[in-house]
Amino acid sequence: MIIYRDKVNIVVPKVDSNGNQIKDDYGKPVTEKILTKAHVRYNIQNIYNANGEEYTSVTQVYIPISDVVSNIDLNARIEHITPKNTKVLGQVKKHEYGQDITGKPHFIKGYM
């Protein structure tokens, strides 16, 4: 069981009713910040993405699945406050879905 004691801001692109990303006049995606509860874990771990590129992850963020945060992908950014009260903004390099005992997705684990 994961205890969600931390709060994070998830910066995700806005989408329209058809599921397409909304872009500004310059072609950049329009983003929004979503405040949600989370569990932040600090440890160093080497991860590999789908292309075989290696990254060093120093933070893992566990976010409960809801309708608001269901569109987290590799372009999402997560802002959290460290124990030393500094804000850190990191990009999700890899994400996984965690399941409960019935097989239903329960949380999203993002590696930053």
PDB file of C-alpha atoms in Angstrom:
ATOM      1  CA  MET A   1       0.000   0.000   0.000  1.00  0.00           C
ATOM      2  CA  ILE A   2       1.344   3.395  -0.999  1.00  0.00           C
ATOM      3  CA  ILE A   3       0.815   6.378   1.284  1.00  0.00           C
ATOM      4  CA  TYR A   4       0.470   9.604  -0.715  1.00  0.00           C
ATOM      5  CA  ARG A   5       1.896  12.300   1.582  1.00  0.00           C
ATOM      6  CA  ASP A   6       3.517  14.575  -0.975  1.00  0.00           C
ATOM      7  CA  LYS A   7       2.003  17.049  -3.422  1.00  0.00           C
ATOM      8  CA  VAL A   8       3.296  17.563  -6.944  1.00  0.00           C
ATOM      9  CA  ASN A   9       2.384  19.779  -9.865  1.00  0.00           C
ATOM     10  CA  ILE A  10       2.063  17.877 -13.117  1.00  0.00           C
ATOM     11  CA  VAL A  11       2.614  19.978 -16.226  1.00  0.00           C
ATOM     12  CA  VAL A  12       0.713  18.295 -19.065  1.00  0.00           C
ATOM     13  CA  PRO A  13      -0.323  19.515 -22.510  1.00  0.00           C
ATOM     14  CA  LYS A  14      -3.940  20.622 -22.879  1.00  0.00           C
ATOM     15  CA  VAL A  15      -6.115  18.580 -25.216  1.00  0.00           C
ATOM     16  CA  ASP A  16      -9.357  19.426 -26.978  1.00  0.00           C
ATOM     17  CA  SER A  17     -12.529  17.343 -27.006  1.00  0.00           C
ATOM     18  CA  ASN A  18     -11.131  15.163 -29.835  1.00  0.00           C
ATOM     19  CA  GLY A  19      -7.962  14.326 -27.888  1.00  0.00           C
ATOM     20  CA  ASN A  20      -5.655  16.523 -30.002  1.00  0.00           C
ATOM     21  CA  GLN A  21      -3.074  18.767 -28.334  1.00  0.00           C
ATOM     22  CA  ILE A  22      -3.872  22.476 -28.296  1.00  0.00           C
ATOM     23  CA  LYS A  23      -1.008  24.570 -29.679  1.00  0.00           C
ATOM     24  CA  ASP A  24      -0.288  28.277 -29.438  1.00  0.00           C
ATOM     25  CA  ASP A  25       0.441  30.652 -32.335  1.00  0.00           C
ATOM     26  CA  TYR A  26       4.053  29.445 -32.515  1.00  0.00           C
ATOM     27  CA  GLY A  27       3.262  25.721 -32.640  1.00  0.00           C
ATOM     28  CA  LYS A  28       4.210  24.957 -29.034  1.00  0.00           C
ATOM     29  CA  PRO A  29       1.786  22.875 -26.966  1.00  0.00           C
ATOM     30  CA  VAL A  30      -0.269  24.816 -24.427  1.00  0.00           C
ATOM     31  CA  THR A  31       0.281  23.309 -20.974  1.00  0.00           C
ATOM     32  CA  GLU A  32      -1.535  23.354 -17.673  1.00  0.00           C
ATOM     33  CA  LYS A  33      -0.432  22.612 -14.111  1.00  0.00           C
ATOM     34  CA  ILE A  34      -2.396  20.059 -12.143  1.00  0.00           C
ATOM     35  CA  LEU A  35      -1.828  19.796  -8.384  1.00  0.00           C
ATOM     36  CA  THR A  36      -2.198  16.217  -7.154  1.00  0.00           C
ATOM     37  CA  LYS A  37      -1.151  14.035  -4.259  1.00  0.00           C
ATOM     38  CA  ALA A  38       1.782  11.704  -4.769  1.00  0.00           C
ATOM     39  CA  HIS A  39       4.486   9.639  -3.125  1.00  0.00           C
ATOM     40  CA  VAL A  40       7.995  10.807  -4.002  1.00  0.00           C
ATOM     41  CA  ARG A  41      10.873   8.397  -3.550  1.00  0.00           C
ATOM     42  CA  TYR A  42      14.507   9.456  -3.802  1.00  0.00           C
ATOM     43  CA  ASN A  43      17.027   6.883  -4.956  1.00  0.00           C
ATOM     44  CA  ILE A  44      19.352   6.482  -7.896  1.00  0.00           C
ATOM     45  CA  GLN A  45      18.422   3.923 -10.509  1.00  0.00           C
ATOM     46  CA  ASN A  46      19.556   3.357 -14.089  1.00  0.00           C
ATOM     47  CA  ILE A  47      16.658   3.043 -16.526  1.00  0.00           C
ATOM     48  CA  TYR A  48      16.388   2.374 -20.251  1.00  0.00           C
ATOM     49  CA  ASN A  49      13.756   3.816 -22.554  1.00  0.00           C
ATOM     50  CA  ALA A  50      12.156   2.092 -25.566  1.00  0.00           C
ATOM     51  CA  ASN A  51      15.050   3.145 -27.819  1.00  0.00           C
ATOM     52  CA  GLY A  52      17.650   1.584 -25.514  1.00  0.00           C
ATOM     53  CA  GLU A  53      19.002   4.913 -24.247  1.00  0.00           C
ATOM     54  CA  GLU A  54      20.205   4.873 -20.655  1.00  0.00           C
ATOM     55  CA  TYR A  55      19.160   7.473 -18.085  1.00  0.00           C
ATOM     56  CA  THR A  56      19.910   7.886 -14.406  1.00  0.00           C
ATOM     57  CA  SER A  57      16.762   8.435 -12.398  1.00  0.00           C
ATOM     58  CA  VAL A  58      17.149  10.090  -9.010  1.00  0.00           C
ATOM     59  CA  THR A  59      13.436  10.480  -8.273  1.00  0.00           C
ATOM     60  CA  GLN A  60      10.464   8.169  -8.652  1.00  0.00           C
ATOM     61  CA  VAL A  61       6.982   9.651  -8.330  1.00  0.00           C
ATOM     62  CA  TYR A  62       3.942   7.477  -7.611  1.00  0.00           C
ATOM     63  CA  ILE A  63       0.692   9.210  -8.658  1.00  0.00           C
ATOM     64  CA  PRO A  64      -2.756   7.675  -8.103  1.00  0.00           C
ATOM     65  CA  ILE A  65      -4.717   7.265 -11.325  1.00  0.00           C
ATOM     66  CA  SER A  66      -7.666   9.591 -11.830  1.00  0.00           C
ATOM     67  CA  ASP A  67      -9.319  11.208 -14.831  1.00  0.00           C
ATOM     68  CA  VAL A  68      -7.201  14.325 -14.374  1.00  0.00           C
ATOM     69  CA  VAL A  69      -3.781  12.650 -14.494  1.00  0.00           C
ATOM     70  CA  SER A  70      -4.530   9.825 -16.918  1.00  0.00           C
ATOM     71  CA  ASN A  71      -2.729  11.608 -19.779  1.00  0.00           C
ATOM     72  CA  ILE A  72       0.777  11.530 -18.300  1.00  0.00           C
ATOM     73  CA  ASP A  73       3.265  10.589 -20.979  1.00  0.00           C
ATOM     74  CA  LEU A  74       6.965  11.058 -21.684  1.00  0.00           C
ATOM     75  CA  ASN A  75       6.429  14.754 -22.499  1.00  0.00           C
ATOM     76  CA  ALA A  76       4.962  15.520 -19.079  1.00  0.00           C
ATOM     77  CA  ARG A  77       6.932  17.440 -16.495  1.00  0.00           C
ATOM     78  CA  ILE A  78       6.568  17.034 -12.748  1.00  0.00           C
ATOM     79  CA  GLU A  79       7.394  19.756 -10.228  1.00  0.00           C
ATOM     80  CA  HIS A  80       7.881  18.764  -6.620  1.00  0.00           C
ATOM     81  CA  ILE A  81       9.374  20.213  -3.459  1.00  0.00           C
ATOM     82  CA  THR A  82      12.379  18.377  -2.037  1.00  0.00           C
ATOM     83  CA  PRO A  83      12.947  17.844   1.699  1.00  0.00           C
ATOM     84  CA  LYS A  84      15.301  20.850   1.582  1.00  0.00           C
ATOM     85  CA  ASN A  85      12.391  23.061   0.376  1.00  0.00           C
ATOM     86  CA  THR A  86      13.693  23.560  -3.150  1.00  0.00           C
ATOM     87  CA  LYS A  87      11.442  23.214  -6.170  1.00  0.00           C
ATOM     88  CA  VAL A  88      12.562  20.686  -8.756  1.00  0.00           C
ATOM     89  CA  LEU A  89      11.083  20.444 -12.233  1.00  0.00           C
ATOM     90  CA  GLY A  90      11.885  17.238 -14.068  1.00  0.00           C
ATOM     91  CA  GLN A  91      10.754  15.498 -17.219  1.00  0.00           C
ATOM     92  CA  VAL A  92       9.311  11.997 -17.108  1.00  0.00           C
ATOM     93  CA  LYS A  93      11.857   9.713 -18.789  1.00  0.00           C
ATOM     94  CA  LYS A  94       9.904   6.491 -18.282  1.00  0.00           C
ATOM     95  CA  HIS A  95       6.548   5.595 -16.786  1.00  0.00           C
ATOM     96  CA  GLU A  96       4.921   2.391 -15.626  1.00  0.00           C
ATOM     97  CA  TYR A  97       1.451   1.450 -14.447  1.00  0.00           C
ATOM     98  CA  GLY A  98       1.011  -0.299 -11.109  1.00  0.00           C
ATOM     99  CA  GLN A  99      -1.921  -2.641 -10.571  1.00  0.00           C
ATOM    100  CA  ASP A 100      -3.930  -3.699  -7.583  1.00  0.00           C
ATOM    101  CA  ILE A 101      -4.746  -7.352  -6.907  1.00  0.00           C
ATOM    102  CA  THR A 102      -7.664  -7.326  -9.369  1.00  0.00           C
ATOM    103  CA  GLY A 103      -5.443  -6.201 -12.253  1.00  0.00           C
ATOM    104  CA  LYS A 104      -6.958  -2.729 -12.453  1.00  0.00           C
ATOM    105  CA  PRO A 105      -4.388   0.111 -12.877  1.00  0.00           C
ATOM    106  CA  HIS A 106      -3.988   1.797  -9.514  1.00  0.00           C
ATOM    107  CA  PHE A 107      -1.079   4.244  -9.885  1.00  0.00           C
ATOM    108  CA  ILE A 108       1.404   5.655 -12.373  1.00  0.00           C
ATOM    109  CA  LYS A 109       5.094   5.454 -11.521  1.00  0.00           C
ATOM    110  CA  GLY A 110       7.144   8.119 -13.274  1.00  0.00           C
ATOM    111  CA  TYR A 111      10.953   8.100 -13.371  1.00  0.00           C
ATOM    112  CA  MET A 112      12.619  11.528 -13.471  1.00  0.00           C
TER     113      MET A 112
END
